[in-house]
Amino acid sequence: MIVLPSWTGSLSPELGSNRASETLGFFQVVNLGVPVELLESLKDAAHIFFSQPPEKKAVYRKGVSPSPLVKYGTSFVPEKEKALEWKDYISMVYSNDAEALEQWPKECREVALD
């Protein structure tokens, strides 16, 4: 775990030399100064999006999404999976506020742009 005392806007040298990233391939960064309230709002927005009926989410399915900035999908492949554990995901690429407001799902756009 890497604890940053303050965010400087650039990657800390600690990230490049961290043993976890070199040996395990991942690490956790904490204390970036992102307010807990914002993180909770993002989780709430994600819950609202993923709680929608399948046909509403399907609009953003990878391959048919009306925007190259938004992709919804799943990691579940019934032919390959032995356990019924998977993740659904939504990827929203940021280019600028105007495109995000126009193309991101309404359930997510406002809080994600905060």
Short mmCIF file of N, CA, C and O in Angstrom, two decimals:
data_model
loop_
_atom_site.label_atom_id
_atom_site.label_comp_id
_atom_site.label_asym_id
_atom_site.label_seq_id
_atom_site.Cartn_x
_atom_site.Cartn_y
_atom_site.Cartn_z
N MET A 1 0.85 -1.16 0.00
CA MET A 1 0.00 0.00 0.00
C MET A 1 0.90 1.23 0.00
O MET A 1 1.88 1.30 0.72
N ILE A 2 0.54 2.18 -0.83
CA ILE A 2 1.27 3.44 -0.90
C ILE A 2 0.37 4.53 -0.34
O ILE A 2 -0.74 4.71 -0.80
N VAL A 3 0.85 5.23 0.67
CA VAL A 3 0.09 6.31 1.28
C VAL A 3 0.74 7.61 0.87
O VAL A 3 1.90 7.87 1.17
N LEU A 4 0.01 8.39 0.11
CA LEU A 4 0.54 9.67 -0.35
C LEU A 4 0.07 10.77 0.59
O LEU A 4 -1.12 10.91 0.85
N PRO A 5 0.98 11.57 1.10
CA PRO A 5 0.57 12.63 2.02
C PRO A 5 -0.23 13.74 1.34
O PRO A 5 -1.10 14.35 1.93
N SER A 6 0.05 13.99 0.09
CA SER A 6 -0.72 14.98 -0.65
C SER A 6 -0.57 14.71 -2.13
O SER A 6 0.42 14.15 -2.58
N TRP A 7 -1.58 15.06 -2.89
CA TRP A 7 -1.57 14.84 -4.34
C TRP A 7 -0.90 16.02 -5.01
O TRP A 7 -1.27 17.16 -4.79
N THR A 8 0.10 15.76 -5.85
CA THR A 8 0.82 16.84 -6.52
C THR A 8 0.42 16.96 -7.98
O THR A 8 0.90 17.84 -8.68
N GLY A 9 -0.43 16.06 -8.44
CA GLY A 9 -0.85 16.11 -9.84
C GLY A 9 0.02 15.28 -10.75
O GLY A 9 -0.24 15.17 -11.93
N SER A 10 1.08 14.69 -10.24
CA SER A 10 1.91 13.81 -11.05
C SER A 10 2.15 12.52 -10.27
O SER A 10 1.95 12.47 -9.06
N LEU A 11 2.58 11.50 -10.97
CA LEU A 11 2.81 10.23 -10.31
C LEU A 11 4.01 10.32 -9.38
O LEU A 11 5.05 10.86 -9.72
N SER A 12 3.83 9.79 -8.22
CA SER A 12 4.90 9.78 -7.24
C SER A 12 6.00 8.81 -7.67
O SER A 12 5.71 7.76 -8.23
N PRO A 13 7.26 9.13 -7.40
CA PRO A 13 8.33 8.18 -7.72
C PRO A 13 8.14 6.86 -6.99
O PRO A 13 8.60 5.83 -7.44
N GLU A 14 7.39 6.87 -5.87
CA GLU A 14 7.13 5.64 -5.13
C GLU A 14 6.40 4.62 -5.99
O GLU A 14 6.58 3.42 -5.82
N LEU A 15 5.59 5.07 -6.93
CA LEU A 15 4.81 4.14 -7.74
C LEU A 15 5.70 3.29 -8.62
O LEU A 15 5.48 2.11 -8.79
N GLY A 16 6.71 3.89 -9.21
CA GLY A 16 7.59 3.16 -10.11
C GLY A 16 8.49 2.17 -9.41
O GLY A 16 8.87 1.15 -9.97
N SER A 17 8.85 2.43 -8.17
CA SER A 17 9.78 1.56 -7.48
C SER A 17 9.09 0.65 -6.47
O SER A 17 9.76 -0.07 -5.74
N ASN A 18 7.80 0.68 -6.39
CA ASN A 18 7.08 -0.10 -5.40
C ASN A 18 7.23 -1.58 -5.67
O ASN A 18 6.96 -2.06 -6.77
N ARG A 19 7.63 -2.32 -4.66
CA ARG A 19 7.85 -3.76 -4.78
C ARG A 19 6.57 -4.51 -5.19
O ARG A 19 6.62 -5.44 -5.98
N ALA A 20 5.42 -4.06 -4.69
CA ALA A 20 4.17 -4.73 -5.04
C ALA A 20 3.90 -4.65 -6.54
O ALA A 20 3.49 -5.63 -7.15
N SER A 21 4.14 -3.50 -7.13
CA SER A 21 3.87 -3.38 -8.57
C SER A 21 4.86 -4.20 -9.38
O SER A 21 4.53 -4.71 -10.44
N GLU A 22 6.07 -4.34 -8.88
CA GLU A 22 7.09 -5.09 -9.61
C GLU A 22 6.92 -6.60 -9.46
O GLU A 22 7.17 -7.36 -10.39
N THR A 23 6.47 -7.05 -8.28
CA THR A 23 6.39 -8.49 -8.05
C THR A 23 4.99 -9.06 -8.19
O THR A 23 4.83 -10.19 -8.61
N LEU A 24 3.97 -8.28 -7.82
CA LEU A 24 2.60 -8.78 -7.86
C LEU A 24 1.78 -8.22 -9.01
O LEU A 24 0.76 -8.78 -9.39
N GLY A 25 2.19 -7.07 -9.54
CA GLY A 25 1.48 -6.47 -10.66
C GLY A 25 0.39 -5.51 -10.25
O GLY A 25 -0.35 -5.03 -11.10
N PHE A 26 0.25 -5.22 -8.97
CA PHE A 26 -0.77 -4.26 -8.55
C PHE A 26 -0.34 -3.61 -7.24
O PHE A 26 0.56 -4.08 -6.56
N PHE A 27 -1.00 -2.53 -6.91
CA PHE A 27 -0.79 -1.84 -5.65
C PHE A 27 -2.00 -0.99 -5.36
O PHE A 27 -2.84 -0.77 -6.23
N GLN A 28 -2.12 -0.53 -4.14
CA GLN A 28 -3.22 0.33 -3.73
C GLN A 28 -2.65 1.68 -3.31
O GLN A 28 -1.69 1.73 -2.56
N VAL A 29 -3.23 2.73 -3.84
CA VAL A 29 -2.83 4.08 -3.46
C VAL A 29 -3.96 4.68 -2.64
O VAL A 29 -5.12 4.64 -3.05
N VAL A 30 -3.61 5.22 -1.47
CA VAL A 30 -4.62 5.83 -0.62
C VAL A 30 -4.21 7.26 -0.29
O VAL A 30 -3.07 7.65 -0.49
N ASN A 31 -5.16 8.01 0.21
CA ASN A 31 -4.92 9.37 0.65
C ASN A 31 -4.61 10.31 -0.52
O ASN A 31 -3.72 11.14 -0.43
N LEU A 32 -5.37 10.18 -1.59
CA LEU A 32 -5.19 11.06 -2.75
C LEU A 32 -5.96 12.36 -2.61
O LEU A 32 -5.88 13.22 -3.46
N GLY A 33 -6.74 12.48 -1.57
CA GLY A 33 -7.49 13.71 -1.36
C GLY A 33 -8.85 13.72 -2.04
O GLY A 33 -9.50 14.75 -2.11
N VAL A 34 -9.30 12.57 -2.56
CA VAL A 34 -10.64 12.49 -3.15
C VAL A 34 -11.62 12.38 -2.00
O VAL A 34 -11.53 11.47 -1.17
N PRO A 35 -12.57 13.31 -1.90
CA PRO A 35 -13.50 13.28 -0.77
C PRO A 35 -14.32 11.98 -0.74
O PRO A 35 -14.76 11.49 -1.78
N VAL A 36 -14.50 11.45 0.44
CA VAL A 36 -15.27 10.22 0.62
C VAL A 36 -16.68 10.38 0.06
O VAL A 36 -17.23 9.46 -0.54
N GLU A 37 -17.23 11.59 0.19
CA GLU A 37 -18.58 11.84 -0.31
C GLU A 37 -18.65 11.64 -1.83
O GLU A 37 -19.63 11.12 -2.35
N LEU A 38 -17.60 12.07 -2.54
CA LEU A 38 -17.56 11.88 -3.99
C LEU A 38 -17.47 10.40 -4.34
O LEU A 38 -18.17 9.92 -5.24
N LEU A 39 -16.63 9.66 -3.63
CA LEU A 39 -16.52 8.23 -3.88
C LEU A 39 -17.86 7.54 -3.63
O LEU A 39 -18.27 6.68 -4.42
N GLU A 40 -18.55 7.92 -2.57
CA GLU A 40 -19.87 7.35 -2.28
C GLU A 40 -20.88 7.70 -3.36
O GLU A 40 -21.68 6.86 -3.78
N SER A 41 -20.83 8.94 -3.85
CA SER A 41 -21.74 9.36 -4.93
C SER A 41 -21.48 8.57 -6.21
O SER A 41 -22.41 8.19 -6.92
N LEU A 42 -20.21 8.30 -6.50
CA LEU A 42 -19.86 7.49 -7.68
C LEU A 42 -20.39 6.06 -7.53
O LEU A 42 -20.93 5.49 -8.48
N LYS A 43 -20.24 5.50 -6.34
CA LYS A 43 -20.78 4.15 -6.10
C LYS A 43 -22.29 4.14 -6.24
O LYS A 43 -22.85 3.21 -6.83
N ASP A 44 -22.96 5.16 -5.73
CA ASP A 44 -24.42 5.25 -5.86
C ASP A 44 -24.84 5.34 -7.33
O ASP A 44 -25.79 4.69 -7.76
N ALA A 45 -24.12 6.16 -8.11
CA ALA A 45 -24.43 6.30 -9.54
C ALA A 45 -24.23 4.98 -10.27
O ALA A 45 -25.05 4.60 -11.11
N ALA A 46 -23.17 4.26 -9.94
CA ALA A 46 -22.93 2.96 -10.56
C ALA A 46 -24.05 1.99 -10.20
O ALA A 46 -24.54 1.24 -11.06
N HIS A 47 -24.47 2.01 -8.95
CA HIS A 47 -25.55 1.13 -8.51
C HIS A 47 -26.84 1.43 -9.29
O HIS A 47 -27.54 0.52 -9.74
N ILE A 48 -27.13 2.70 -9.46
CA ILE A 48 -28.33 3.10 -10.21
C ILE A 48 -28.22 2.60 -11.66
O ILE A 48 -29.17 2.03 -12.20
N PHE A 49 -27.06 2.79 -12.28
CA PHE A 49 -26.90 2.33 -13.67
C PHE A 49 -27.07 0.82 -13.77
O PHE A 49 -27.82 0.32 -14.60
N PHE A 50 -26.37 0.06 -12.93
CA PHE A 50 -26.40 -1.40 -13.04
C PHE A 50 -27.70 -2.01 -12.55
O PHE A 50 -27.99 -3.16 -12.86
N SER A 51 -28.53 -1.24 -11.84
CA SER A 51 -29.84 -1.74 -11.39
C SER A 51 -30.92 -1.59 -12.45
O SER A 51 -32.03 -2.09 -12.27
N GLN A 52 -30.61 -0.93 -13.54
CA GLN A 52 -31.59 -0.74 -14.62
C GLN A 52 -31.90 -2.07 -15.29
O GLN A 52 -31.10 -3.00 -15.27
N PRO A 53 -33.04 -2.15 -15.96
CA PRO A 53 -33.36 -3.34 -16.74
C PRO A 53 -32.30 -3.58 -17.83
O PRO A 53 -31.70 -2.63 -18.33
N PRO A 54 -32.05 -4.84 -18.18
CA PRO A 54 -31.02 -5.16 -19.18
C PRO A 54 -31.14 -4.38 -20.48
O PRO A 54 -30.14 -3.97 -21.06
N GLU A 55 -32.37 -4.15 -20.94
CA GLU A 55 -32.53 -3.46 -22.23
C GLU A 55 -32.07 -2.00 -22.17
O GLU A 55 -31.63 -1.45 -23.18
N LYS A 56 -32.15 -1.38 -21.01
CA LYS A 56 -31.68 0.02 -20.89
C LYS A 56 -30.15 0.07 -20.89
O LYS A 56 -29.56 0.97 -21.49
N LYS A 57 -29.51 -0.88 -20.23
CA LYS A 57 -28.05 -0.92 -20.21
C LYS A 57 -27.51 -1.34 -21.57
O LYS A 57 -26.44 -0.90 -21.98
N ALA A 58 -28.26 -2.19 -22.27
CA ALA A 58 -27.80 -2.74 -23.54
C ALA A 58 -27.55 -1.68 -24.60
O ALA A 58 -26.81 -1.91 -25.55
N VAL A 59 -28.14 -0.51 -24.43
CA VAL A 59 -27.92 0.59 -25.38
C VAL A 59 -26.42 0.89 -25.49
O VAL A 59 -25.93 1.26 -26.55
N TYR A 60 -25.69 0.70 -24.40
CA TYR A 60 -24.27 1.02 -24.36
C TYR A 60 -23.37 -0.20 -24.54
O TYR A 60 -22.17 -0.12 -24.33
N ARG A 61 -23.96 -1.34 -24.93
CA ARG A 61 -23.17 -2.56 -25.11
C ARG A 61 -22.01 -2.33 -26.06
O ARG A 61 -22.14 -1.63 -27.08
N LYS A 62 -20.90 -2.93 -25.72
CA LYS A 62 -19.71 -2.87 -26.57
C LYS A 62 -20.09 -3.37 -27.96
O LYS A 62 -20.70 -4.41 -28.11
N GLY A 63 -19.78 -2.59 -28.97
CA GLY A 63 -20.10 -2.96 -30.34
C GLY A 63 -21.34 -2.29 -30.89
O GLY A 63 -21.48 -2.17 -32.10
N VAL A 64 -22.27 -1.86 -30.02
CA VAL A 64 -23.49 -1.20 -30.51
C VAL A 64 -23.70 0.16 -29.85
O VAL A 64 -24.65 0.85 -30.18
N SER A 65 -22.85 0.53 -28.92
CA SER A 65 -23.00 1.80 -28.22
C SER A 65 -23.03 2.95 -29.22
O SER A 65 -22.27 2.96 -30.18
N PRO A 66 -23.91 3.94 -29.00
CA PRO A 66 -23.97 5.08 -29.91
C PRO A 66 -22.74 5.98 -29.81
O PRO A 66 -22.56 6.87 -30.62
N SER A 67 -21.89 5.71 -28.83
CA SER A 67 -20.71 6.54 -28.63
C SER A 67 -19.47 5.67 -28.44
O SER A 67 -19.50 4.71 -27.68
N PRO A 68 -18.37 6.02 -29.09
CA PRO A 68 -17.13 5.28 -28.85
C PRO A 68 -16.57 5.58 -27.45
O PRO A 68 -15.66 4.90 -27.00
N LEU A 69 -17.15 6.56 -26.77
CA LEU A 69 -16.69 6.93 -25.43
C LEU A 69 -17.29 6.06 -24.34
O LEU A 69 -16.81 6.07 -23.21
N VAL A 70 -18.35 5.30 -24.64
CA VAL A 70 -19.05 4.52 -23.62
C VAL A 70 -19.18 3.08 -24.08
O VAL A 70 -19.67 2.81 -25.18
N LYS A 71 -18.75 2.17 -23.19
CA LYS A 71 -18.89 0.74 -23.48
C LYS A 71 -19.36 0.03 -22.22
O LYS A 71 -18.79 0.17 -21.16
N TYR A 72 -20.43 -0.75 -22.38
CA TYR A 72 -20.96 -1.57 -21.30
C TYR A 72 -20.75 -3.02 -21.70
O TYR A 72 -20.90 -3.38 -22.86
N GLY A 73 -20.37 -3.84 -20.74
CA GLY A 73 -20.16 -5.25 -21.06
C GLY A 73 -20.08 -6.10 -19.82
O GLY A 73 -20.33 -5.65 -18.70
N THR A 74 -19.72 -7.34 -20.04
CA THR A 74 -19.60 -8.31 -18.96
C THR A 74 -18.40 -9.20 -19.22
O THR A 74 -17.98 -9.36 -20.37
N SER A 75 -17.85 -9.76 -18.15
CA SER A 75 -16.74 -10.68 -18.30
C SER A 75 -17.23 -12.12 -18.33
O SER A 75 -16.44 -13.05 -18.46
N PHE A 76 -18.54 -12.33 -18.21
CA PHE A 76 -19.10 -13.68 -18.13
C PHE A 76 -19.22 -14.29 -19.52
O PHE A 76 -19.84 -13.72 -20.41
N VAL A 77 -18.62 -15.46 -19.68
CA VAL A 77 -18.73 -16.23 -20.92
C VAL A 77 -19.19 -17.63 -20.52
O VAL A 77 -18.40 -18.42 -20.01
N PRO A 78 -20.48 -17.93 -20.69
CA PRO A 78 -21.02 -19.21 -20.20
C PRO A 78 -20.26 -20.43 -20.69
O PRO A 78 -20.10 -21.40 -19.97
N GLU A 79 -19.75 -20.37 -21.91
CA GLU A 79 -19.03 -21.52 -22.48
C GLU A 79 -17.70 -21.78 -21.78
O GLU A 79 -17.18 -22.88 -21.81
N LYS A 80 -17.14 -20.74 -21.15
CA LYS A 80 -15.82 -20.87 -20.54
C LYS A 80 -15.84 -20.86 -19.02
O LYS A 80 -14.90 -21.31 -18.39
N GLU A 81 -16.89 -20.33 -18.42
CA GLU A 81 -16.93 -20.16 -16.97
C GLU A 81 -17.46 -21.41 -16.28
O GLU A 81 -18.45 -21.98 -16.71
N LYS A 82 -16.79 -21.82 -15.22
CA LYS A 82 -17.27 -22.93 -14.41
C LYS A 82 -18.07 -22.43 -13.23
O LYS A 82 -18.93 -23.12 -12.71
N ALA A 83 -17.76 -21.23 -12.76
CA ALA A 83 -18.49 -20.63 -11.63
C ALA A 83 -19.30 -19.46 -12.15
O ALA A 83 -18.92 -18.81 -13.11
N LEU A 84 -20.42 -19.21 -11.51
CA LEU A 84 -21.27 -18.10 -11.92
C LEU A 84 -20.84 -16.81 -11.23
O LEU A 84 -21.62 -16.15 -10.56
N GLU A 85 -19.59 -16.46 -11.38
CA GLU A 85 -19.07 -15.21 -10.85
C GLU A 85 -18.50 -14.42 -12.01
O GLU A 85 -17.72 -14.94 -12.78
N TRP A 86 -18.91 -13.18 -12.10
CA TRP A 86 -18.43 -12.35 -13.18
C TRP A 86 -18.59 -10.90 -12.80
O TRP A 86 -19.14 -10.57 -11.75
N LYS A 87 -18.15 -10.04 -13.67
CA LYS A 87 -18.35 -8.61 -13.42
C LYS A 87 -18.97 -7.98 -14.65
O LYS A 87 -18.67 -8.35 -15.78
N ASP A 88 -19.88 -7.08 -14.41
CA ASP A 88 -20.38 -6.21 -15.45
C ASP A 88 -19.60 -4.92 -15.31
O ASP A 88 -19.18 -4.56 -14.22
N TYR A 89 -19.38 -4.24 -16.40
CA TYR A 89 -18.61 -3.00 -16.32
C TYR A 89 -19.16 -1.97 -17.28
O TYR A 89 -19.86 -2.29 -18.24
N ILE A 90 -18.86 -0.73 -16.97
CA ILE A 90 -19.11 0.36 -17.90
C ILE A 90 -17.83 1.17 -17.98
O ILE A 90 -17.22 1.48 -16.96
N SER A 91 -17.42 1.45 -19.18
CA SER A 91 -16.22 2.26 -19.41
C SER A 91 -16.67 3.56 -20.05
O SER A 91 -17.35 3.56 -21.08
N MET A 92 -16.29 4.67 -19.43
CA MET A 92 -16.66 5.99 -19.95
C MET A 92 -15.37 6.78 -20.15
O MET A 92 -14.71 7.14 -19.18
N VAL A 93 -15.01 7.00 -21.39
CA VAL A 93 -13.77 7.72 -21.72
C VAL A 93 -14.07 9.21 -21.72
O VAL A 93 -15.05 9.65 -22.31
N TYR A 94 -13.21 9.96 -21.07
CA TYR A 94 -13.39 11.41 -21.00
C TYR A 94 -12.57 12.09 -22.09
O TYR A 94 -11.38 11.85 -22.24
N SER A 95 -13.22 12.93 -22.88
CA SER A 95 -12.52 13.77 -23.86
C SER A 95 -12.69 15.24 -23.49
O SER A 95 -11.74 16.00 -23.49
N ASN A 96 -13.93 15.62 -23.16
CA ASN A 96 -14.22 16.97 -22.67
C ASN A 96 -15.61 16.96 -22.04
O ASN A 96 -16.37 16.02 -22.22
N ASP A 97 -15.90 18.00 -21.28
CA ASP A 97 -17.18 18.04 -20.56
C ASP A 97 -18.38 17.99 -21.50
O ASP A 97 -19.36 17.29 -21.22
N ALA A 98 -18.33 18.70 -22.61
CA ALA A 98 -19.48 18.76 -23.53
C ALA A 98 -19.80 17.36 -24.07
O ALA A 98 -20.97 16.96 -24.07
N GLU A 99 -18.79 16.62 -24.53
CA GLU A 99 -19.05 15.27 -25.05
C GLU A 99 -19.52 14.33 -23.95
O GLU A 99 -20.40 13.51 -24.16
N ALA A 100 -18.92 14.45 -22.78
CA ALA A 100 -19.34 13.60 -21.66
C ALA A 100 -20.80 13.86 -21.30
O ALA A 100 -21.58 12.91 -21.12
N LEU A 101 -21.18 15.12 -21.21
CA LEU A 101 -22.57 15.45 -20.87
C LEU A 101 -23.54 14.95 -21.94
O LEU A 101 -24.67 14.59 -21.64
N GLU A 102 -23.10 14.93 -23.18
CA GLU A 102 -23.96 14.50 -24.28
C GLU A 102 -24.03 12.98 -24.40
O GLU A 102 -25.08 12.43 -24.72
N GLN A 103 -22.91 12.28 -24.15
CA GLN A 103 -22.84 10.88 -24.52
C GLN A 103 -22.80 9.88 -23.37
O GLN A 103 -23.12 8.72 -23.56
N TRP A 104 -22.37 10.30 -22.18
CA TRP A 104 -22.35 9.38 -21.06
C TRP A 104 -23.76 9.10 -20.57
O TRP A 104 -24.66 9.94 -20.71
N PRO A 105 -24.02 7.95 -19.96
CA PRO A 105 -25.34 7.66 -19.41
C PRO A 105 -25.75 8.71 -18.38
O PRO A 105 -24.94 9.13 -17.56
N LYS A 106 -27.01 9.12 -18.44
CA LYS A 106 -27.47 10.19 -17.55
C LYS A 106 -27.33 9.81 -16.08
O LYS A 106 -27.15 10.66 -15.23
N GLU A 107 -27.38 8.50 -15.77
CA GLU A 107 -27.27 8.07 -14.38
C GLU A 107 -25.87 8.32 -13.80
O GLU A 107 -25.71 8.35 -12.60
N CYS A 108 -24.89 8.49 -14.66
CA CYS A 108 -23.50 8.60 -14.22
C CYS A 108 -22.84 9.94 -14.49
O CYS A 108 -21.89 10.30 -13.83
N ARG A 109 -23.30 10.65 -15.49
CA ARG A 109 -22.52 11.78 -16.01
C ARG A 109 -22.28 12.90 -15.02
O ARG A 109 -21.17 13.41 -14.93
N GLU A 110 -23.31 13.33 -14.31
CA GLU A 110 -23.15 14.51 -13.42
C GLU A 110 -22.13 14.25 -12.32
O GLU A 110 -21.22 15.04 -12.11
N VAL A 111 -22.29 13.12 -11.63
CA VAL A 111 -21.39 12.85 -10.50
C VAL A 111 -19.98 12.54 -11.00
O VAL A 111 -19.00 12.92 -10.36
N ALA A 112 -19.85 11.88 -12.13
CA ALA A 112 -18.52 11.56 -12.65
C ALA A 112 -17.75 12.80 -13.09
O ALA A 112 -16.52 12.82 -13.07
N LEU A 113 -18.47 13.84 -13.47
CA LEU A 113 -17.80 15.07 -13.89
C LEU A 113 -17.46 16.00 -12.73
O LEU A 113 -16.80 17.00 -12.92
N ASP A 114 -17.91 15.66 -11.51
CA ASP A 114 -17.59 16.49 -10.34
C ASP A 114 -16.11 16.58 -10.10
O ASP A 114 -15.31 15.81 -10.33
#
